[in-house]
PDB file of C-alpha atoms and ligand atoms in Angstrom:
ATOM      1  CA  UNK T  27     -60.650   7.560 -37.042  1.00 85.00           C
ATOM      2  CA  UNK T  28     -58.905  10.685 -38.228  1.00 85.00           C
ATOM      3  CA  UNK T  29     -55.138  10.276 -38.608  1.00 94.00           C
ATOM      4  CA  UNK T  30     -55.418   6.542 -37.990  1.00 97.00           C
ATOM      5  CA  UNK T  31     -52.293   5.969 -40.072  1.00 98.00           C
ATOM      6  CA  UNK T  32     -50.357   9.036 -38.957  1.00 98.00           C
ATOM      7  CA  UNK T  33     -46.862   8.426 -37.604  1.00 98.00           C
ATOM      8  CA  UNK T  34     -46.288  12.037 -36.549  1.00 98.00           C
ATOM      9  CA  UNK T  35     -44.142  12.217 -33.414  1.00 97.00           C
ATOM     10  CA  UNK T  36     -43.038   8.597 -33.801  1.00 98.00           C
ATOM     11  CA  UNK T  37     -39.448   7.443 -34.192  1.00 98.00           C
ATOM     12  CA  UNK T  38     -38.728   4.476 -36.464  1.00 98.00           C
ATOM     13  CA  UNK T  39     -35.531   2.451 -36.797  1.00 99.00           C
ATOM     14  CA  UNK T  40     -35.320   0.653 -40.135  1.00 99.00           C
ATOM     15  CA  UNK T  41     -32.470  -1.843 -40.380  1.00 98.00           C
ATOM     16  CA  UNK T  42     -31.175  -2.220 -43.907  1.00 98.00           C
ATOM     17  CA  UNK T  43     -32.994   1.034 -44.640  1.00 98.00           C
ATOM     18  CA  UNK T  44     -30.361   2.262 -47.091  1.00 98.00           C
ATOM     19  CA  UNK T  45     -31.718   0.380 -50.107  1.00 97.00           C
ATOM     20  CA  UNK T  46     -34.314  -1.967 -51.549  1.00 97.00           C
ATOM     21  CA  UNK T  47     -37.358  -2.780 -49.445  1.00 98.00           C
ATOM     22  CA  UNK T  48     -35.899  -1.081 -46.340  1.00 98.00           C
ATOM     23  CA  UNK T  49     -35.470   2.256 -48.062  1.00 98.00           C
ATOM     24  CA  UNK T  50     -39.011   2.087 -49.441  1.00 98.00           C
ATOM     25  CA  UNK T  51     -40.334   1.366 -45.936  1.00 98.00           C
ATOM     26  CA  UNK T  52     -38.207   4.187 -44.475  1.00 98.00           C
ATOM     27  CA  UNK T  53     -39.681   6.546 -47.104  1.00 98.00           C
ATOM     28  CA  UNK T  54     -43.149   5.319 -46.178  1.00 98.00           C
ATOM     29  CA  UNK T  55     -42.555   6.015 -42.476  1.00 98.00           C
ATOM     30  CA  UNK T  56     -41.193   9.504 -43.234  1.00 98.00           C
ATOM     31  CA  UNK T  57     -44.120  10.240 -45.553  1.00 98.00           C
ATOM     32  CA  UNK T  58     -46.475   9.657 -42.602  1.00 98.00           C
ATOM     33  CA  UNK T  59     -44.525  12.016 -40.337  1.00 98.00           C
ATOM     34  CA  UNK T  60     -42.107   9.718 -38.486  1.00 98.00           C
ATOM     35  CA  UNK T  61     -38.511  10.544 -37.621  1.00 98.00           C
ATOM     36  CA  UNK T  62     -36.369   7.822 -39.156  1.00 98.00           C
ATOM     37  CA  UNK T  63     -33.123   6.074 -38.236  1.00 98.00           C
ATOM     38  CA  UNK T  64     -31.529   4.245 -41.139  1.00 98.00           C
ATOM     39  CA  UNK T  65     -29.241   1.513 -39.859  1.00 98.00           C
ATOM     40  CA  UNK T  66     -26.904  -0.495 -42.095  1.00 98.00           C
ATOM     41  CA  UNK T  67     -23.198  -1.130 -42.804  1.00 98.00           C
ATOM     42  CA  UNK T  68     -22.515   0.761 -46.040  1.00 98.00           C
ATOM     43  CA  UNK T  69     -22.071   4.373 -44.911  1.00 98.00           C
ATOM     44  CA  UNK T  70     -22.093   5.937 -48.377  1.00 98.00           C
ATOM     45  CA  UNK T  71     -25.339   4.186 -49.290  1.00 98.00           C
ATOM     46  CA  UNK T  72     -26.840   5.179 -45.933  1.00 98.00           C
ATOM     47  CA  UNK T  73     -25.788   8.833 -46.353  1.00 98.00           C
ATOM     48  CA  UNK T  74     -27.462   8.893 -49.777  1.00 98.00           C
ATOM     49  CA  UNK T  75     -30.689   7.395 -48.405  1.00 98.00           C
ATOM     50  CA  UNK T  76     -30.709   9.897 -45.519  1.00 98.00           C
ATOM     51  CA  UNK T  77     -30.291  12.787 -47.944  1.00 98.00           C
ATOM     52  CA  UNK T  78     -32.952  11.456 -50.331  1.00 98.00           C
ATOM     53  CA  UNK T  79     -35.560  11.003 -47.600  1.00 98.00           C
ATOM     54  CA  UNK T  80     -34.785  14.367 -45.964  1.00 98.00           C
ATOM     55  CA  UNK T  81     -35.192  16.078 -49.325  1.00 98.00           C
ATOM     56  CA  UNK T  82     -38.332  14.229 -50.329  1.00 97.00           C
ATOM     57  CA  UNK T  83     -40.265  14.629 -47.075  1.00 97.00           C
ATOM     58  CA  UNK T  84     -38.429  17.257 -45.016  1.00 95.00           C
ATOM     59  CA  UNK T  85     -38.277  14.559 -42.348  1.00 94.00           C
ATOM     60  CA  UNK T  86     -35.789  14.231 -39.493  1.00 98.00           C
ATOM     61  CA  UNK T  87     -33.591  11.339 -40.600  1.00 98.00           C
ATOM     62  CA  UNK T  88     -30.263  10.057 -39.323  1.00 98.00           C
ATOM     63  CA  UNK T  89     -27.995   7.269 -40.488  1.00 98.00           C
ATOM     64  CA  UNK T  90     -26.295   4.879 -38.079  1.00 98.00           C
ATOM     65  CA  UNK T  91     -23.585   2.429 -39.033  1.00 98.00           C
ATOM     66  CA  UNK T  92     -24.333  -1.025 -37.677  1.00 98.00           C
ATOM     67  CA  UNK T  93     -23.364  -4.593 -38.405  1.00 98.00           C
ATOM     68  CA  UNK T  94     -26.217  -6.688 -37.058  1.00 98.00           C
ATOM     69  CA  UNK T  95     -23.910  -9.628 -36.478  1.00 98.00           C
ATOM     70  CA  UNK T  96     -22.372  -7.642 -33.588  1.00 98.00           C
ATOM     71  CA  UNK T  97     -24.439  -7.303 -30.421  1.00 98.00           C
ATOM     72  CA  UNK T  98     -22.364  -4.340 -29.193  1.00 98.00           C
ATOM     73  CA  UNK T  99     -23.068  -2.439 -32.398  1.00 98.00           C
ATOM     74  CA  UNK T 100     -26.806  -3.083 -32.066  1.00 98.00           C
ATOM     75  CA  UNK T 101     -26.801  -1.660 -28.539  1.00 98.00           C
ATOM     76  CA  UNK T 102     -24.819   1.350 -29.768  1.00 98.00           C
ATOM     77  CA  UNK T 103     -27.324   1.866 -32.615  1.00 98.00           C
ATOM     78  CA  UNK T 104     -30.216   2.016 -30.180  1.00 98.00           C
ATOM     79  CA  UNK T 105     -28.285   4.381 -27.868  1.00 98.00           C
ATOM     80  CA  UNK T 106     -27.582   6.688 -30.815  1.00 98.00           C
ATOM     81  CA  UNK T 107     -31.228   6.643 -31.891  1.00 98.00           C
ATOM     82  CA  UNK T 108     -32.419   7.485 -28.377  1.00 98.00           C
ATOM     83  CA  UNK T 109     -29.823  10.252 -28.047  1.00 98.00           C
ATOM     84  CA  UNK T 110     -30.957  11.757 -31.349  1.00 98.00           C
ATOM     85  CA  UNK T 111     -34.732  11.501 -30.940  1.00 98.00           C
ATOM     86  CA  UNK T 112     -35.415  10.690 -27.263  1.00 97.00           C
ATOM     87  CA  UNK T 113     -37.446   7.521 -27.774  1.00 97.00           C
ATOM     88  CA  UNK T 114     -38.102   4.634 -30.171  1.00 98.00           C
ATOM     89  CA  UNK T 115     -41.616   3.700 -31.195  1.00 98.00           C
ATOM     90  CA  UNK T 116     -41.135   1.532 -34.267  1.00 98.00           C
ATOM     91  CA  UNK T 117     -38.516  -1.068 -35.189  1.00 99.00           C
ATOM     92  CA  UNK T 118     -38.461  -2.537 -38.677  1.00 99.00           C
ATOM     93  CA  UNK T 119     -36.235  -5.617 -38.742  1.00 99.00           C
ATOM     94  CA  UNK T 120     -35.644  -5.542 -42.477  1.00 98.00           C
ATOM     95  CA  UNK T 121     -31.919  -6.167 -43.031  1.00 98.00           C
ATOM     96  CA  UNK T 122     -31.216  -9.532 -44.562  1.00 98.00           C
ATOM     97  CA  UNK T 123     -28.776 -11.554 -46.566  1.00 97.00           C
ATOM     98  CA  UNK T 124     -28.690 -14.839 -48.460  1.00 96.00           C
ATOM     99  CA  UNK T 125     -26.101 -17.380 -49.583  1.00 96.00           C
ATOM    100  CA  UNK T 126     -27.499 -19.823 -52.149  1.00 95.00           C
ATOM    101  CA  UNK T 127     -26.038 -23.336 -52.212  1.00 95.00           C
ATOM    102  CA  UNK T 128     -27.153 -26.921 -51.942  1.00 98.00           C
ATOM    103  CA  UNK T 129     -27.400 -27.885 -48.248  1.00 98.00           C
ATOM    104  CA  UNK T 130     -24.449 -30.265 -48.450  1.00 98.00           C
ATOM    105  CA  UNK T 131     -22.149 -27.460 -49.616  1.00 98.00           C
ATOM    106  CA  UNK T 132     -22.494 -24.895 -46.810  1.00 98.00           C
ATOM    107  CA  UNK T 133     -19.597 -24.187 -44.489  1.00 98.00           C
ATOM    108  CA  UNK T 134     -20.660 -23.600 -40.872  1.00 98.00           C
ATOM    109  CA  UNK T 135     -19.514 -19.975 -41.191  1.00 98.00           C
ATOM    110  CA  UNK T 136     -21.923 -19.433 -44.099  1.00 98.00           C
ATOM    111  CA  UNK T 137     -24.815 -20.834 -42.084  1.00 98.00           C
ATOM    112  CA  UNK T 138     -23.847 -18.518 -39.209  1.00 98.00           C
ATOM    113  CA  UNK T 139     -23.544 -15.529 -41.551  1.00 98.00           C
ATOM    114  CA  UNK T 140     -27.165 -15.845 -42.722  1.00 98.00           C
ATOM    115  CA  UNK T 141     -28.672 -16.805 -39.376  1.00 98.00           C
ATOM    116  CA  UNK T 142     -26.795 -14.168 -37.394  1.00 98.00           C
ATOM    117  CA  UNK T 143     -27.892 -11.401 -39.753  1.00 98.00           C
ATOM    118  CA  UNK T 144     -31.477 -12.414 -40.495  1.00 98.00           C
ATOM    119  CA  UNK T 145     -32.645 -14.006 -37.254  1.00 98.00           C
ATOM    120  CA  UNK T 146     -30.238 -13.395 -34.367  1.00 98.00           C
ATOM    121  CA  UNK T 147     -29.817  -9.780 -35.509  1.00 98.00           C
ATOM    122  CA  UNK T 148     -33.583  -9.236 -35.576  1.00 99.00           C
ATOM    123  CA  UNK T 149     -33.954 -10.757 -32.109  1.00 99.00           C
ATOM    124  CA  UNK T 150     -31.132  -8.655 -30.647  1.00 99.00           C
ATOM    125  CA  UNK T 151     -32.583  -5.470 -32.175  1.00 99.00           C
ATOM    126  CA  UNK T 152     -35.966  -6.266 -30.617  1.00 99.00           C
ATOM    127  CA  UNK T 153     -34.297  -6.918 -27.258  1.00 98.00           C
ATOM    128  CA  UNK T 154     -32.350  -3.673 -27.525  1.00 98.00           C
ATOM    129  CA  UNK T 155     -35.375  -1.455 -28.266  1.00 98.00           C
ATOM    130  CA  UNK T 156     -37.629  -3.134 -25.693  1.00 98.00           C
ATOM    131  CA  UNK T 157     -36.696  -0.933 -22.696  1.00 98.00           C
ATOM    132  CA  UNK T 158     -37.314   2.244 -24.687  1.00 97.00           C
ATOM    133  CA  UNK T 159     -40.651   1.010 -26.042  1.00 98.00           C
ATOM    134  CA  UNK T 160     -41.789  -0.171 -22.623  1.00 98.00           C
ATOM    135  CA  UNK T 161     -40.828   3.158 -21.095  1.00 96.00           C
ATOM    136  CA  UNK T 162     -42.773   4.991 -23.813  1.00 95.00           C
ATOM    137  CA  UNK T 163     -45.887   2.931 -23.066  1.00 97.00           C
ATOM    138  CA  UNK T 164     -45.780   0.782 -26.178  1.00 98.00           C
ATOM    139  CA  UNK T 165     -44.392   0.294 -29.655  1.00 98.00           C
ATOM    140  CA  UNK T 166     -44.487  -1.620 -32.904  1.00 99.00           C
ATOM    141  CA  UNK T 167     -42.022  -4.180 -34.200  1.00 99.00           C
ATOM    142  CA  UNK T 168     -42.241  -5.276 -37.822  1.00 99.00           C
ATOM    143  CA  UNK T 169     -40.144  -8.232 -38.924  1.00 99.00           C
ATOM    144  CA  UNK T 170     -39.531  -8.907 -42.596  1.00 98.00           C
ATOM    145  CA  UNK T 171     -39.983 -12.552 -43.485  1.00 98.00           C
ATOM    146  CA  UNK T 172     -40.330 -13.991 -46.971  1.00 98.00           C
ATOM    147  CA  UNK T 173     -42.174 -16.576 -49.030  1.00 98.00           C
ATOM    148  CA  UNK T 174     -39.444 -18.852 -47.658  1.00 98.00           C
ATOM    149  CA  UNK T 175     -41.112 -18.389 -44.258  1.00 98.00           C
ATOM    150  CA  UNK T 176     -43.749 -20.691 -45.795  1.00 98.00           C
ATOM    151  CA  UNK T 177     -42.162 -22.622 -48.664  1.00 98.00           C
ATOM    152  CA  UNK T 178     -38.976 -24.651 -48.961  1.00 97.00           C
ATOM    153  CA  UNK T 179     -36.320 -24.349 -51.640  1.00 95.00           C
ATOM    154  CA  UNK T 180     -33.270 -26.435 -52.550  1.00 96.00           C
ATOM    155  CA  UNK T 181     -30.746 -23.618 -52.159  1.00 95.00           C
ATOM    156  CA  UNK T 182     -32.359 -21.982 -49.162  1.00 96.00           C
ATOM    157  CA  UNK T 183     -31.451 -24.027 -46.091  1.00 98.00           C
ATOM    158  CA  UNK T 184     -30.086 -21.203 -43.893  1.00 98.00           C
ATOM    159  CA  UNK T 185     -32.171 -18.407 -45.452  1.00 98.00           C
ATOM    160  CA  UNK T 186     -35.414 -20.393 -45.219  1.00 98.00           C
ATOM    161  CA  UNK T 187     -34.557 -21.406 -41.670  1.00 98.00           C
ATOM    162  CA  UNK T 188     -33.987 -17.765 -40.740  1.00 98.00           C
ATOM    163  CA  UNK T 189     -37.218 -16.630 -42.382  1.00 98.00           C
ATOM    164  CA  UNK T 190     -39.269 -19.445 -40.883  1.00 98.00           C
ATOM    165  CA  UNK T 191     -37.735 -18.492 -37.556  1.00 98.00           C
ATOM    166  CA  UNK T 192     -38.722 -14.874 -38.054  1.00 98.00           C
ATOM    167  CA  UNK T 193     -42.389 -15.878 -38.018  1.00 98.00           C
ATOM    168  CA  UNK T 194     -42.042 -17.863 -34.794  1.00 98.00           C
ATOM    169  CA  UNK T 195     -39.965 -15.064 -33.259  1.00 99.00           C
ATOM    170  CA  UNK T 196     -42.776 -12.675 -34.207  1.00 99.00           C
ATOM    171  CA  UNK T 197     -45.361 -14.828 -32.446  1.00 98.00           C
ATOM    172  CA  UNK T 198     -43.254 -15.299 -29.310  1.00 98.00           C
ATOM    173  CA  UNK T 199     -42.484 -11.592 -28.961  1.00 99.00           C
ATOM    174  CA  UNK T 200     -46.119 -10.703 -29.695  1.00 99.00           C
ATOM    175  CA  UNK T 201     -47.311 -12.863 -26.823  1.00 99.00           C
ATOM    176  CA  UNK T 202     -44.525 -11.861 -24.438  1.00 98.00           C
ATOM    177  CA  UNK T 203     -44.828  -8.130 -24.955  1.00 99.00           C
ATOM    178  CA  UNK T 204     -48.590  -7.759 -25.431  1.00 98.00           C
ATOM    179  CA  UNK T 205     -48.923  -6.610 -21.793  1.00 98.00           C
ATOM    180  CA  UNK T 206     -46.414  -3.834 -22.595  1.00 98.00           C
ATOM    181  CA  UNK T 207     -48.592  -2.640 -25.498  1.00 98.00           C
ATOM    182  CA  UNK T 208     -45.919  -3.647 -27.999  1.00 99.00           C
ATOM    183  CA  UNK T 209     -47.390  -5.169 -31.153  1.00 99.00           C
ATOM    184  CA  UNK T 210     -45.098  -7.469 -33.122  1.00 99.00           C
ATOM    185  CA  UNK T 211     -45.973  -8.516 -36.657  1.00 99.00           C
ATOM    186  CA  UNK T 212     -44.261  -9.823 -39.769  1.00 99.00           C
ATOM    187  CA  UNK T 213     -44.535  -8.928 -43.425  1.00 99.00           C
ATOM    188  CA  UNK T 214     -43.813 -11.693 -45.927  1.00 98.00           C
ATOM    189  CA  UNK T 215     -42.817 -10.123 -49.258  1.00 98.00           C
ATOM    190  CA  UNK T 216     -43.211 -12.047 -52.479  1.00 98.00           C
ATOM    191  CA  UNK T 217     -40.636 -11.582 -55.222  1.00 97.00           C
ATOM    192  CA  UNK T 218     -39.567  -7.927 -55.219  1.00 97.00           C
ATOM    193  CA  UNK T 219     -37.145  -6.114 -57.550  1.00 96.00           C
ATOM    194  CA  UNK T 220     -34.072  -5.282 -55.380  1.00 94.00           C
ATOM    195  CA  UNK T 221     -30.296  -5.867 -55.311  1.00 89.00           C
ATOM    196  CA  UNK T 222     -30.935  -9.133 -53.457  1.00 87.00           C
ATOM    197  CA  UNK T 223     -33.125 -10.534 -56.219  1.00 91.00           C
ATOM    198  CA  UNK T 224     -30.951  -9.081 -58.999  1.00 89.00           C
ATOM    199  CA  UNK T 225     -28.290 -11.400 -57.579  1.00 88.00           C
ATOM    200  CA  UNK T 226     -30.822 -14.249 -57.370  1.00 88.00           C
ATOM    201  CA  UNK T 227     -31.681 -13.768 -61.053  1.00 90.00           C
ATOM    202  CA  UNK T 228     -27.969 -14.174 -61.875  1.00 89.00           C
ATOM    203  CA  UNK T 229     -27.610 -17.309 -59.752  1.00 86.00           C
ATOM    204  CA  UNK T 230     -30.901 -18.985 -60.690  1.00 87.00           C
ATOM    205  CA  UNK T 231     -31.393 -19.157 -64.471  1.00 90.00           C
ATOM    206  CA  UNK T 232     -35.029 -18.752 -65.578  1.00 93.00           C
ATOM    207  CA  UNK T 233     -36.051 -17.150 -62.258  1.00 93.00           C
ATOM    208  CA  UNK T 234     -37.438 -14.022 -63.929  1.00 93.00           C
ATOM    209  CA  UNK T 235     -39.984 -15.995 -65.960  1.00 95.00           C
ATOM    210  CA  UNK T 236     -40.747 -18.529 -63.221  1.00 95.00           C
ATOM    211  CA  UNK T 237     -41.709 -15.746 -60.801  1.00 95.00           C
ATOM    212  CA  UNK T 238     -43.964 -14.079 -63.370  1.00 96.00           C
ATOM    213  CA  UNK T 239     -45.786 -17.321 -64.189  1.00 96.00           C
ATOM    214  CA  UNK T 240     -46.014 -18.473 -60.530  1.00 96.00           C
ATOM    215  CA  UNK T 241     -47.350 -15.126 -59.213  1.00 97.00           C
ATOM    216  CA  UNK T 242     -51.115 -14.664 -59.743  1.00 98.00           C
ATOM    217  CA  UNK T 243     -50.785 -10.940 -60.525  1.00 98.00           C
ATOM    218  CA  UNK T 244     -48.262 -11.903 -63.211  1.00 97.00           C
ATOM    219  CA  UNK T 245     -45.345  -9.667 -62.274  1.00 97.00           C
ATOM    220  CA  UNK T 246     -42.588  -8.949 -59.773  1.00 97.00           C
ATOM    221  CA  UNK T 247     -43.351  -6.468 -56.983  1.00 98.00           C
ATOM    222  CA  UNK T 248     -41.625  -3.134 -56.436  1.00 98.00           C
ATOM    223  CA  UNK T 249     -40.099  -2.125 -53.059  1.00 98.00           C
ATOM    224  CA  UNK T 250     -42.614   0.739 -52.690  1.00 98.00           C
ATOM    225  CA  UNK T 251     -45.405  -1.846 -52.600  1.00 98.00           C
ATOM    226  CA  UNK T 252     -44.233  -2.933 -49.131  1.00 98.00           C
ATOM    227  CA  UNK T 253     -44.586   0.547 -47.644  1.00 98.00           C
ATOM    228  CA  UNK T 254     -48.374   0.476 -47.152  1.00 98.00           C
ATOM    229  CA  UNK T 255     -48.353  -2.708 -45.086  1.00 98.00           C
ATOM    230  CA  UNK T 256     -45.466  -1.377 -42.985  1.00 99.00           C
ATOM    231  CA  UNK T 257     -47.240   1.948 -42.366  1.00 98.00           C
ATOM    232  CA  UNK T 258     -50.393   0.090 -41.325  1.00 98.00           C
ATOM    233  CA  UNK T 259     -48.530  -2.193 -38.910  1.00 99.00           C
ATOM    234  CA  UNK T 260     -46.595   0.773 -37.477  1.00 99.00           C
ATOM    235  CA  UNK T 261     -49.694   2.876 -36.920  1.00 98.00           C
ATOM    236  CA  UNK T 262     -52.518   3.153 -34.407  1.00 97.00           C
ATOM    237  CA  UNK T 263     -54.667   1.336 -36.989  1.00 98.00           C
ATOM    238  CA  UNK T 264     -52.903  -1.886 -35.980  1.00 98.00           C
ATOM    239  CA  UNK T 265     -53.168  -1.513 -32.183  1.00 98.00           C
ATOM    240  CA  UNK T 266     -55.219  -4.752 -31.963  1.00 98.00           C
ATOM    241  CA  UNK T 267     -53.156  -6.638 -34.545  1.00 98.00           C
ATOM    242  CA  UNK T 268     -50.291  -8.686 -33.164  1.00 99.00           C
ATOM    243  CA  UNK T 269     -48.431 -11.879 -34.028  1.00 98.00           C
ATOM    244  CA  UNK T 270     -49.567 -12.012 -37.646  1.00 98.00           C
ATOM    245  CA  UNK T 271     -47.510 -12.718 -40.750  1.00 98.00           C
ATOM    246  CA  UNK T 272     -48.948 -10.660 -43.596  1.00 98.00           C
ATOM    247  CA  UNK T 273     -48.033 -11.739 -47.130  1.00 98.00           C
ATOM    248  CA  UNK T 274     -47.504  -8.896 -49.607  1.00 98.00           C
ATOM    249  CA  UNK T 275     -46.895 -11.159 -52.542  1.00 98.00           C
ATOM    250  CA  UNK T 276     -49.247 -10.621 -55.473  1.00 98.00           C
ATOM    251  CA  UNK T 277     -51.036 -13.805 -54.416  1.00 98.00           C
ATOM    252  CA  UNK T 278     -47.957 -16.078 -54.538  1.00 98.00           C
ATOM    253  CA  UNK T 279     -48.727 -17.767 -51.217  1.00 98.00           C
ATOM    254  CA  UNK T 280     -52.354 -18.620 -52.054  1.00 98.00           C
ATOM    255  CA  UNK T 281     -51.822 -20.159 -55.474  1.00 95.00           C
ATOM    256  CA  UNK T 282     -51.786 -23.935 -55.733  1.00 90.00           C
TER     257      UNK T 282
HETATM  258  P1  NDP P 154     -31.133  -5.597 -50.279  1.00 93.35           P
HETATM  259  O1  NDP P 154     -29.963  -6.484 -50.528  1.00 93.35           O
HETATM  260  O2  NDP P 154     -31.451  -4.522 -51.227  1.00 93.35           O
HETATM  261  O3  NDP P 154     -31.068  -4.994 -48.823  1.00 93.35           O
HETATM  262  C1  NDP P 154     -30.542  -5.674 -47.741  1.00 93.35           C
HETATM  263  C2  NDP P 154     -30.252  -4.668 -46.658  1.00 93.35           C
HETATM  264  O4  NDP P 154     -29.762  -5.312 -45.496  1.00 93.35           O
HETATM  265  C3  NDP P 154     -29.217  -3.648 -47.084  1.00 93.35           C
HETATM  266  O5  NDP P 154     -29.689  -2.378 -46.723  1.00 93.35           O
HETATM  267  C4  NDP P 154     -27.983  -4.042 -46.299  1.00 93.35           C
HETATM  268  O6  NDP P 154     -27.232  -2.864 -46.010  1.00 93.35           O
HETATM  269  C5  NDP P 154     -28.609  -4.632 -45.033  1.00 93.35           C
HETATM  270  N1  NDP P 154     -27.742  -5.592 -44.365  1.00 93.35           N
HETATM  271  C6  NDP P 154     -27.327  -6.793 -44.826  1.00 93.35           C
HETATM  272  N2  NDP P 154     -26.510  -7.379 -43.949  1.00 93.35           N
HETATM  273  C7  NDP P 154     -26.404  -6.530 -42.879  1.00 93.35           C
HETATM  274  C8  NDP P 154     -25.693  -6.566 -41.658  1.00 93.35           C
HETATM  275  N3  NDP P 154     -24.902  -7.592 -41.319  1.00 93.35           N
HETATM  276  N4  NDP P 154     -25.827  -5.532 -40.809  1.00 93.35           N
HETATM  277  C9  NDP P 154     -26.609  -4.482 -41.120  1.00 93.35           C
HETATM  278  N5  NDP P 154     -27.308  -4.393 -42.265  1.00 93.35           N
HETATM  279  C10 NDP P 154     -27.197  -5.401 -43.148  1.00 93.35           C
HETATM  280  O7  NDP P 154     -32.345  -6.620 -50.154  1.00 93.35           O
HETATM  281  P2  NDP P 154     -33.922  -6.449 -50.080  1.00 93.35           P
HETATM  282  O8  NDP P 154     -34.332  -5.043 -49.996  1.00 93.35           O
HETATM  283  O9  NDP P 154     -34.462  -7.311 -51.148  1.00 93.35           O
HETATM  284  O10 NDP P 154     -34.210  -7.210 -48.707  1.00 93.35           O
HETATM  285  C11 NDP P 154     -34.715  -6.593 -47.551  1.00 93.35           C
HETATM  286  C12 NDP P 154     -35.374  -7.663 -46.708  1.00 93.35           C
HETATM  287  O11 NDP P 154     -36.468  -8.235 -47.406  1.00 93.35           O
HETATM  288  C13 NDP P 154     -34.438  -8.829 -46.350  1.00 93.35           C
HETATM  289  O12 NDP P 154     -34.719  -9.286 -45.053  1.00 93.35           O
HETATM  290  C14 NDP P 154     -34.839  -9.890 -47.351  1.00 93.35           C
HETATM  291  O13 NDP P 154     -34.551 -11.179 -46.892  1.00 93.35           O
HETATM  292  C15 NDP P 154     -36.334  -9.631 -47.432  1.00 93.35           C
HETATM  293  N6  NDP P 154     -36.996 -10.160 -48.610  1.00 93.35           N
HETATM  294  C16 NDP P 154     -36.716  -9.712 -49.863  1.00 93.35           C
HETATM  295  C17 NDP P 154     -37.395 -10.213 -50.949  1.00 93.35           C
HETATM  296  C18 NDP P 154     -37.171  -9.752 -52.336  1.00 93.35           C
HETATM  297  O14 NDP P 154     -37.784 -10.315 -53.258  1.00 93.35           O
HETATM  298  N7  NDP P 154     -36.348  -8.752 -52.584  1.00 93.35           N
HETATM  299  C19 NDP P 154     -38.426 -11.241 -50.794  1.00 93.35           C
HETATM  300  C20 NDP P 154     -38.649 -11.619 -49.436  1.00 93.35           C
HETATM  301  C21 NDP P 154     -37.954 -11.097 -48.400  1.00 93.35           C
HETATM  302  P3  NDP P 154     -25.610  -2.834 -45.913  1.00 93.35           P
HETATM  303  O15 NDP P 154     -25.107  -3.765 -46.987  1.00 93.35           O
HETATM  304  O16 NDP P 154     -25.250  -1.411 -46.090  1.00 93.35           O
HETATM  305  O17 NDP P 154     -25.338  -3.338 -44.538  1.00 93.35           O
END
């Protein structure tokens, strides 16, 4: 039982790890002893996150520039991670984007933008790390879903589709790769204070108050509150947990 949650000697890739929920999860992984690869597009933001996490935990952290819409860049990201640390044990598919419109107003390119980042990107990252995880004798994949994995919303057609898909992707990969000792799970965050939801507050008047009144704990969540669930699912403690979608939502998903 000792060190059940330790990630010492493990290597974790966190996509979108340069801010918001991803950075909080990357900090969580580093705090438990993992080496961390922060993968995102904005190099300045990534460099800052790398420096912050190195300073805070003395961890081995690198930043890799990747656009998840590009398969070649995903493969290069995994190559770079393996070159730096030798193996990959944990993948956190966290990067995500949203475009809010009524369904009738989306251009096909906008649909593709959201789906290729949130769902296709997550799938390609999982595919790309699979050989390394299999060779290492196992691994953990954590996909970040959303309350929109469960609920619908008027201005959420592509985002909700991508996040619903993330849950089914999680289940399919969990079943497929169970014999390889790779556990695949999803975390479904409730409403969390990040850049993404700062934008949502601007675009959806009254959102701030609606979230507070609709969430049983009566407040928004903070990115750091996702770290515990991610550490659990990345650790030995979750070796017999696979294919689940764990809400971390202040009770949002269980309230009528
Ligand atoms: P942020 O906007 O703060 O973070 C999004 C991250 O994704 C950034 O690090 C961004 O980095 C990265 N990213 C976006 N597009 C790409 C791309 N094409 N290639 C590589 N990286 C990309 O949002 P959050 O922290 O809020 O969101 C993180 C995850 O949590 C997302 O999947 C989101 O859908 C999910 N989520 C968030 C909720 C919330 O309330 N905040 C609720 C439920 C789910 P860069 O721009 O540098 O590429």
